[in-house]
PDB file of C-alpha atoms and ligand atoms in Angstrom:
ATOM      1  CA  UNK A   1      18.923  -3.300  -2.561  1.00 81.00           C
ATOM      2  CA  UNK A   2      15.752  -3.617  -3.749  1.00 93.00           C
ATOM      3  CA  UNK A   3      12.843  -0.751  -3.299  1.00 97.00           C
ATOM      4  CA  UNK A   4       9.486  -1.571  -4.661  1.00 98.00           C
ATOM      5  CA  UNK A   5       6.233   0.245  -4.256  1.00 98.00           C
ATOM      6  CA  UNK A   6       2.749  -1.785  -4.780  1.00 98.00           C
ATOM      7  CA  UNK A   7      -0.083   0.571  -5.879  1.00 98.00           C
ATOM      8  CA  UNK A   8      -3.405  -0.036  -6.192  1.00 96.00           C
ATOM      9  CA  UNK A   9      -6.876  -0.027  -5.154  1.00 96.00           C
ATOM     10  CA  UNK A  10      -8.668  -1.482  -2.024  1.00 95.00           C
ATOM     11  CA  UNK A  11      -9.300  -5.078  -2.381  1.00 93.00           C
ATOM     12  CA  UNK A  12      -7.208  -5.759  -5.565  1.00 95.00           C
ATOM     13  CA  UNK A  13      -4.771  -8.198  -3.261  1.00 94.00           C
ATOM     14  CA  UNK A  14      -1.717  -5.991  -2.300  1.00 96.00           C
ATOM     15  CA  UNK A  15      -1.406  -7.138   0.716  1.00 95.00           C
ATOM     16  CA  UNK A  16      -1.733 -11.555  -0.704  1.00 96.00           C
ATOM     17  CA  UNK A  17       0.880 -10.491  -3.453  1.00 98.00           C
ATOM     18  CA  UNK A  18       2.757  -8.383  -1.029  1.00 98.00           C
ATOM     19  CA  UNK A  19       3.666 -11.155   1.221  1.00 97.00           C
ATOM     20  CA  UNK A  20       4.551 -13.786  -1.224  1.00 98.00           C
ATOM     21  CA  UNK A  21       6.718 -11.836  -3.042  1.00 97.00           C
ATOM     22  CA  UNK A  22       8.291 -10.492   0.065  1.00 97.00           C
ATOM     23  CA  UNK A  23       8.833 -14.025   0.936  1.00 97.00           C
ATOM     24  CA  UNK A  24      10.853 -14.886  -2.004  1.00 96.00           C
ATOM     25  CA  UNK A  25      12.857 -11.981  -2.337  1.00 96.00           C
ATOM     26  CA  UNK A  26      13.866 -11.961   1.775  1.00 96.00           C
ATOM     27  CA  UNK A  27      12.731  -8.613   1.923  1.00 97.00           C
ATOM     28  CA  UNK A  28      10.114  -6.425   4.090  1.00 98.00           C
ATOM     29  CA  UNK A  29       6.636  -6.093   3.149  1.00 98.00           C
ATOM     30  CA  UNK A  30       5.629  -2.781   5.098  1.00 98.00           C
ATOM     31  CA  UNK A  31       2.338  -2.034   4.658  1.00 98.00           C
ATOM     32  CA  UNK A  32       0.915   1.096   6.935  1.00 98.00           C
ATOM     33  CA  UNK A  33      -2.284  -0.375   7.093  1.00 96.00           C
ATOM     34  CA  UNK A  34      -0.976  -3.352   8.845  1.00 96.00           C
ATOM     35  CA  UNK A  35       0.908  -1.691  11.219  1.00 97.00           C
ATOM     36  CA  UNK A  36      -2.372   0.791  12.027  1.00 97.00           C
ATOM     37  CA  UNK A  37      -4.368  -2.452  12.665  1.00 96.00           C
ATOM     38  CA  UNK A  38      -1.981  -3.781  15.019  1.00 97.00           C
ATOM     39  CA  UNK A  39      -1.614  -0.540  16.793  1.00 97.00           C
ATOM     40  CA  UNK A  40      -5.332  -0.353  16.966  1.00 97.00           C
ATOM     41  CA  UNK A  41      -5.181  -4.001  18.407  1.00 96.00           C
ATOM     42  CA  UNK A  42      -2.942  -3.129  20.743  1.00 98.00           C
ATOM     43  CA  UNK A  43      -4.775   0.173  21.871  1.00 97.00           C
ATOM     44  CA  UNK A  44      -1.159   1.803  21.538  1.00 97.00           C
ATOM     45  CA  UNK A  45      -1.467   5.671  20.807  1.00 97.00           C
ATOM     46  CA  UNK A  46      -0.769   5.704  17.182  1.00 96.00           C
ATOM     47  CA  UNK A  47      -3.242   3.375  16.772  1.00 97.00           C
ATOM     48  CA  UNK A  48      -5.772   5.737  18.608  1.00 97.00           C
ATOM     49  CA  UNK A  49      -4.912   8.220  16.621  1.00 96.00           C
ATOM     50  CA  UNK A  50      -5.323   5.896  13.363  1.00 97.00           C
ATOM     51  CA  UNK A  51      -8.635   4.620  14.135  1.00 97.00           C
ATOM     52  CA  UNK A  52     -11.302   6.776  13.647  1.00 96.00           C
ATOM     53  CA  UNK A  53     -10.008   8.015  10.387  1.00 97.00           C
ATOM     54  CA  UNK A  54      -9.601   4.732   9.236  1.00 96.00           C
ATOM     55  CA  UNK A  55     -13.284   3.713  10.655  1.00 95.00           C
ATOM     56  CA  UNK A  56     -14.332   6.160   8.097  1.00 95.00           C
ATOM     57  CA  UNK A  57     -12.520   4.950   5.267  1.00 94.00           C
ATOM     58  CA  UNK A  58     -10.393   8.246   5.195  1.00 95.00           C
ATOM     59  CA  UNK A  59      -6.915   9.095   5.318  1.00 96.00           C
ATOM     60  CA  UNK A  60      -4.579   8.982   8.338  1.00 98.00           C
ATOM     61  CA  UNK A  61      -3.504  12.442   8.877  1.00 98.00           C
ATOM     62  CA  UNK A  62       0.217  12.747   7.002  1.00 98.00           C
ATOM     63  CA  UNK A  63       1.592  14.181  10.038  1.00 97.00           C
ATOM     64  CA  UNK A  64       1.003  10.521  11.741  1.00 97.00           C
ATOM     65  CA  UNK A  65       1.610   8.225   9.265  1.00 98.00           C
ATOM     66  CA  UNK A  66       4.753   9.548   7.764  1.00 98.00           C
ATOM     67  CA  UNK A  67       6.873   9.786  11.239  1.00 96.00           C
ATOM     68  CA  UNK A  68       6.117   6.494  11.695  1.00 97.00           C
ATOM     69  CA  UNK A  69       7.064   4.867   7.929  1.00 98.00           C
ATOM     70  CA  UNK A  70      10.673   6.919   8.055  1.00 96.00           C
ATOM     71  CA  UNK A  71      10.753   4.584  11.641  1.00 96.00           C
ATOM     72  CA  UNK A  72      10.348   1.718  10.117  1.00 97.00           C
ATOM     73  CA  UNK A  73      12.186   2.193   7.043  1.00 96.00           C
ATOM     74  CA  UNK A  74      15.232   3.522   8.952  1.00 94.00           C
ATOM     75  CA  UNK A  75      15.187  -0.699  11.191  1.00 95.00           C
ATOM     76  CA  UNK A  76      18.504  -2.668   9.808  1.00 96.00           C
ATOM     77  CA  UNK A  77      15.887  -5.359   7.753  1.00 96.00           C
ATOM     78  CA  UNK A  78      15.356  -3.144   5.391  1.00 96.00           C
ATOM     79  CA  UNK A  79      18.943  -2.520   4.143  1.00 94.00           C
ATOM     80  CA  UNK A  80      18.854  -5.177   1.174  1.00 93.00           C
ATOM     81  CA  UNK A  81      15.416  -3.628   0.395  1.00 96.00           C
ATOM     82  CA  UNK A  82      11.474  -3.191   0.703  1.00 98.00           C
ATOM     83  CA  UNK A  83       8.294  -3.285  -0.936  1.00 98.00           C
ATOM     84  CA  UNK A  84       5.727  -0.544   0.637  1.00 98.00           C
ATOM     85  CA  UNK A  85       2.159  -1.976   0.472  1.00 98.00           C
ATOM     86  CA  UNK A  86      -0.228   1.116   0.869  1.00 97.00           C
ATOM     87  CA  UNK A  87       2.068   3.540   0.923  1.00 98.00           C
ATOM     88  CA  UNK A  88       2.635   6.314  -0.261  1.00 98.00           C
ATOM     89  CA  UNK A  89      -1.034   7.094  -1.116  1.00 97.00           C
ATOM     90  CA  UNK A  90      -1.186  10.711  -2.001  1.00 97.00           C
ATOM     91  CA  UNK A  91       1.527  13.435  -3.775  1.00 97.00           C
ATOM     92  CA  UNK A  92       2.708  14.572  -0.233  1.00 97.00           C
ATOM     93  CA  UNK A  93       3.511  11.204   0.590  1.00 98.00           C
ATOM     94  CA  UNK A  94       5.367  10.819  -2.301  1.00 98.00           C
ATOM     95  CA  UNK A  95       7.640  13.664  -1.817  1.00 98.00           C
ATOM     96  CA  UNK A  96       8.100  12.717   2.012  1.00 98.00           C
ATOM     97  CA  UNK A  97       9.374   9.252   0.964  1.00 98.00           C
ATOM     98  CA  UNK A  98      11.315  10.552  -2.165  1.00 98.00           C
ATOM     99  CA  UNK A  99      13.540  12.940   0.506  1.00 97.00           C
ATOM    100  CA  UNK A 100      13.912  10.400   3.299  1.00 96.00           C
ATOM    101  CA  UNK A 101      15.248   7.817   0.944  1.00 97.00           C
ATOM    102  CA  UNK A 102      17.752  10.205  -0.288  1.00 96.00           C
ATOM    103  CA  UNK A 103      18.510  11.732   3.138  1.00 94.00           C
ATOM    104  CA  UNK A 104      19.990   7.784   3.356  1.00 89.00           C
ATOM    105  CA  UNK A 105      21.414   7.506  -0.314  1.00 92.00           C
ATOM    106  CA  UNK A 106      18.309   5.020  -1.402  1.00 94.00           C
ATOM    107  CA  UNK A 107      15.550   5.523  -4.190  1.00 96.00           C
ATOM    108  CA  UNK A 108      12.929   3.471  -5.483  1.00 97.00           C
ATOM    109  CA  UNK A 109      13.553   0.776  -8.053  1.00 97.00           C
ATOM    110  CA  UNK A 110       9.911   0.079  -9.220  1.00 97.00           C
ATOM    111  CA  UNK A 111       5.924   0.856  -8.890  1.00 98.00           C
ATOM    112  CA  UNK A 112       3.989  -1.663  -9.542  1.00 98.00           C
ATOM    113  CA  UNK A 113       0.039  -1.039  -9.728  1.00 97.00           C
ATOM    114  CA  UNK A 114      -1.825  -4.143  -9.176  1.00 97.00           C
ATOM    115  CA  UNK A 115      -5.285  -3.175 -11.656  1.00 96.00           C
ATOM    116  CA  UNK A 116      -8.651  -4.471 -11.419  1.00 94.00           C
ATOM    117  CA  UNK A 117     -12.192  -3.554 -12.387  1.00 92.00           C
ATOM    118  CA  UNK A 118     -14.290  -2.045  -9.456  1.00 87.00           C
ATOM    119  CA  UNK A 119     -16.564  -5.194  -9.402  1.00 88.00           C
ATOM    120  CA  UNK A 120     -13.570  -7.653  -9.061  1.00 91.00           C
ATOM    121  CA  UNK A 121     -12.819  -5.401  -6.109  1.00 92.00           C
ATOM    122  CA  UNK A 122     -16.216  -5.381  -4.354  1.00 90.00           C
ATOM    123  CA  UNK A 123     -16.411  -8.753  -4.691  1.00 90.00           C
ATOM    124  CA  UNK A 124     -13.204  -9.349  -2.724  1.00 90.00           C
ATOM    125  CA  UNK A 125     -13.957  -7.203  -0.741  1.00 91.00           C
ATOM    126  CA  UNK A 126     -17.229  -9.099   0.708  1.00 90.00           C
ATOM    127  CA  UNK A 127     -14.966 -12.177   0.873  1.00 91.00           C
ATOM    128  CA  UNK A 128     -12.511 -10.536   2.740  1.00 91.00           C
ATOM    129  CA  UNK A 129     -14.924  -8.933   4.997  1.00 91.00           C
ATOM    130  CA  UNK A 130     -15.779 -12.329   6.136  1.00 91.00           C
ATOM    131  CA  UNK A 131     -12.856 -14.031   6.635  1.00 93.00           C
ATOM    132  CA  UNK A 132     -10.878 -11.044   8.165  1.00 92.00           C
ATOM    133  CA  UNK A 133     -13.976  -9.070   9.543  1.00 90.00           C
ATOM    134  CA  UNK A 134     -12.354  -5.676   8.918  1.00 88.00           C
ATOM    135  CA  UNK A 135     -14.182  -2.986  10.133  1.00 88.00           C
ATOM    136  CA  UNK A 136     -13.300  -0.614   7.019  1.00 92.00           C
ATOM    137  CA  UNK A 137     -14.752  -3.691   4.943  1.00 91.00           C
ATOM    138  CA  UNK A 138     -18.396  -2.598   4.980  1.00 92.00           C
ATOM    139  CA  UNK A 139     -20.133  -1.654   1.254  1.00 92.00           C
ATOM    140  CA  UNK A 140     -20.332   2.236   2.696  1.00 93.00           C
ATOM    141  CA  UNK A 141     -16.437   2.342   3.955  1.00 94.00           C
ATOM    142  CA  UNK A 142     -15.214   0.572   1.246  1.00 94.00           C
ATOM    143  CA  UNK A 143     -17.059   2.742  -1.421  1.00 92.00           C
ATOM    144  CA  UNK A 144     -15.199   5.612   0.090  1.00 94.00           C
ATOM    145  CA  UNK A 145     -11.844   3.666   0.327  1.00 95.00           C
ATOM    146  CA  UNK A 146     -12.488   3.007  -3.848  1.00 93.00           C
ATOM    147  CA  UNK A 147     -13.337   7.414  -4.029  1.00 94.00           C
ATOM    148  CA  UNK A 148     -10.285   8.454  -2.196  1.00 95.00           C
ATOM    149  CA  UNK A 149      -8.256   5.871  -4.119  1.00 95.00           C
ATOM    150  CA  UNK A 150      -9.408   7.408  -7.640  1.00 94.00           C
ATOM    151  CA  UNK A 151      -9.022  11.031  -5.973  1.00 96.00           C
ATOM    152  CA  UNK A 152      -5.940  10.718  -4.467  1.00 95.00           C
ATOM    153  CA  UNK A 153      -3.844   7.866  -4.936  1.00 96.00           C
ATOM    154  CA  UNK A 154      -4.265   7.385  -8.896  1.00 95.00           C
ATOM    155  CA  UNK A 155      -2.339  10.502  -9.663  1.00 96.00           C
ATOM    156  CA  UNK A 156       0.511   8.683  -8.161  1.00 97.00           C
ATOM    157  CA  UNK A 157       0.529   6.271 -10.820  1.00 97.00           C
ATOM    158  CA  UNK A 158       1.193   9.438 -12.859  1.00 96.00           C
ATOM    159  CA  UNK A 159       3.826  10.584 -11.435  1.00 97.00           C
ATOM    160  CA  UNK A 160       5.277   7.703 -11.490  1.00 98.00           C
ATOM    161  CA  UNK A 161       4.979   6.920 -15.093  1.00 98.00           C
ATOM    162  CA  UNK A 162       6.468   9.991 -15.685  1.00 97.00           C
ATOM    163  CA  UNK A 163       9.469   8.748 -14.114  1.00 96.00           C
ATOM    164  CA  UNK A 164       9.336   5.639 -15.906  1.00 97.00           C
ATOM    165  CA  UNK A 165       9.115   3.770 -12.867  1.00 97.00           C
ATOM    166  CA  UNK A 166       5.369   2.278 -13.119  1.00 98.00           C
ATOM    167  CA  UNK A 167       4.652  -0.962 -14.333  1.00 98.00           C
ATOM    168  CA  UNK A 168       0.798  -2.273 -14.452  1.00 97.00           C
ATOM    169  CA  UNK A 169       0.089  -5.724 -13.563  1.00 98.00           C
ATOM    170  CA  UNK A 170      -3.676  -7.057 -14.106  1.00 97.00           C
ATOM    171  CA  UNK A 171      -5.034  -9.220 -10.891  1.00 95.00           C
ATOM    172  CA  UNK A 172      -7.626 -10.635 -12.361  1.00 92.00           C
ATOM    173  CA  UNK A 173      -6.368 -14.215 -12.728  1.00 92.00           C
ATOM    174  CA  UNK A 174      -5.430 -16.696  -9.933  1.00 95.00           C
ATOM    175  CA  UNK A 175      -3.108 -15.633  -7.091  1.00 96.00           C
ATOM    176  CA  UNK A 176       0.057 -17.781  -8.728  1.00 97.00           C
ATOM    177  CA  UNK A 177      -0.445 -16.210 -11.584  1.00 97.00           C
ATOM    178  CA  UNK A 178      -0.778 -12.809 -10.546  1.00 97.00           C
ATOM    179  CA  UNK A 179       2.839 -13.821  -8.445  1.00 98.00           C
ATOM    180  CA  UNK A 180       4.198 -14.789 -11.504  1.00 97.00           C
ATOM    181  CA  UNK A 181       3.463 -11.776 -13.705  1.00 97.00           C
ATOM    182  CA  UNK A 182       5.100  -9.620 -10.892  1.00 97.00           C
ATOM    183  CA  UNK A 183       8.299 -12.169 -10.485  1.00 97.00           C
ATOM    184  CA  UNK A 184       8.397 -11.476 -14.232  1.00 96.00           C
ATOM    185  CA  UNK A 185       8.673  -7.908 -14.157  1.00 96.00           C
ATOM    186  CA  UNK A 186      11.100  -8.154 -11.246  1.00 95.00           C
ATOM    187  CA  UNK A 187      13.316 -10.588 -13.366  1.00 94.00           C
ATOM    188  CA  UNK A 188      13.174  -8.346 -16.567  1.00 92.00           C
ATOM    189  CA  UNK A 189      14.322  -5.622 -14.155  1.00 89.00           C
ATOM    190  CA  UNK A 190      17.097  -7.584 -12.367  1.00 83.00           C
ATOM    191  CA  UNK A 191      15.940  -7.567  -9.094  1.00 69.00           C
TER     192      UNK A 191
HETATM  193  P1  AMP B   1      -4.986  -0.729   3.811  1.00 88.14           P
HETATM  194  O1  AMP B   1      -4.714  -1.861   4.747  1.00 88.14           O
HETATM  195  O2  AMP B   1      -3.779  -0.386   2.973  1.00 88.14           O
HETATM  196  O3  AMP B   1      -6.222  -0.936   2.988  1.00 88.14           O
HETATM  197  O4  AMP B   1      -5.248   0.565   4.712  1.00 88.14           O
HETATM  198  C1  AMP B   1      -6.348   0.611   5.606  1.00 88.14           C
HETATM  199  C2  AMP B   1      -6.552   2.038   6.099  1.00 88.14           C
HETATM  200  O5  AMP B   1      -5.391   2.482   6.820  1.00 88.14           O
HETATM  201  C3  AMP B   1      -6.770   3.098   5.029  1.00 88.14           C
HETATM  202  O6  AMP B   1      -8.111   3.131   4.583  1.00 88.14           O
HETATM  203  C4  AMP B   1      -6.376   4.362   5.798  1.00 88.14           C
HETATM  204  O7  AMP B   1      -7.383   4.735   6.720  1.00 88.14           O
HETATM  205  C5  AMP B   1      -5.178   3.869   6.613  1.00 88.14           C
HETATM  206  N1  AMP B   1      -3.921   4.040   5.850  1.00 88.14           N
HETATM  207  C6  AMP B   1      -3.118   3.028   5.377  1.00 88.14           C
HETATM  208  N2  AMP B   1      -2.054   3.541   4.731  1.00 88.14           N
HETATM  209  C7  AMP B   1      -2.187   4.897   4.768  1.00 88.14           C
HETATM  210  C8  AMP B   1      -1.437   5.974   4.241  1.00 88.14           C
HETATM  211  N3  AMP B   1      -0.325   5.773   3.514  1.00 88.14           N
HETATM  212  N4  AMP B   1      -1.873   7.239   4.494  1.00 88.14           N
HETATM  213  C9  AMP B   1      -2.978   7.452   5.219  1.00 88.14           C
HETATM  214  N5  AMP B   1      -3.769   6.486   5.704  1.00 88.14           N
HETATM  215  C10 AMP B   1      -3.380   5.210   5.495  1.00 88.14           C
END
């Protein structure tokens, strides 16, 4: 069993690294933002409930997103293990995952925080918008993605170190090699 978190800020290329890895590990990826989208696609009632908040760039309220990750993280795939792209994203959501993975005898194995300087991200972010046309991926939304990422979701990475669970990865180079430096820190860590 394998439980990974990826941190890190919009457009640094959690959800590329995300599915490659998942891919070679047979595990997972579960990434909240995904699973918004497709709501929202479908016009299901979680994903009205999602959308204007994440129109805005802001937070899903807690008391709809984490219902709906203990769901998913309670469906048999995830028994050999996970990686959570986008989640948790604030200290409340830390604690809420932290107590249901014990409620089922699990904890997580590693954080890894994908890091990047803000103008690597905008400028991802502008390629992104148009291949994927996102509607959070306009310059005013994604500025307040980057804010509430540096308010919220940073002290996470503290917390984390603090458990000496956090391991940085820089995503600056080329996708394979960003893949690589996080296979490597899997390897060193036996999973
Ligand atoms: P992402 O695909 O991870 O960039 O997420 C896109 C948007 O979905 C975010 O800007 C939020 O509006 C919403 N979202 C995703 N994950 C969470 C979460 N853990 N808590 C609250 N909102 C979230």
């Amino acid at each position: 069993m394998t439980a990974i978190i990826l941190l890190g800020p919009p457009g640094v290329g959690k959800g590329t690294q995300a599915n490659i890895i998942c891919e070679k590990l047979g595990i997972p990826a579960i990434s909240t933002g995904q699973i918004f989208r497709q709501n929202i696609a479908e016009n299901t009632e979680l994903g009205q409930q999602a959308q204007e908040y994440m129109n805005r760039g802001e937070f899903v309220p807690d008391s709809v997103t984490n219902p709906m990750v203990e769901a998913r993280l309670t469906a048999p795939d995830t028994e050999a293990g996970f990686l959570l792209d986008g989640y948790p994203r604030n200290l409340d959501q830390v604690h809420v995952l932290r107590d249901m993975l014990a409620k089922h005898g699990k904890k997580i194995d590693v954080v890894l925080e994908l890091t990047a300087p803000d103008e690597v991200l905008t400028a991802r972010m502008m390629k992104r918008a148009q291949e994927e046309h996102r509607s959070d991926d306009t310059p005013e939304v994604f500025q307040r993605r980057v804010e509430i990422y540096h308010e919220h979701t940073e002290p996470i990475a503290t917390y984390y170190a603090d458990q000496d669970l956090l391991v940085q990865v820089s995503s600056e180079g080329s996708v394979e090699e960003v893949t690589q430096a996080i296979l490597d820190v899997l390897s060193n860590l036996g999973a």
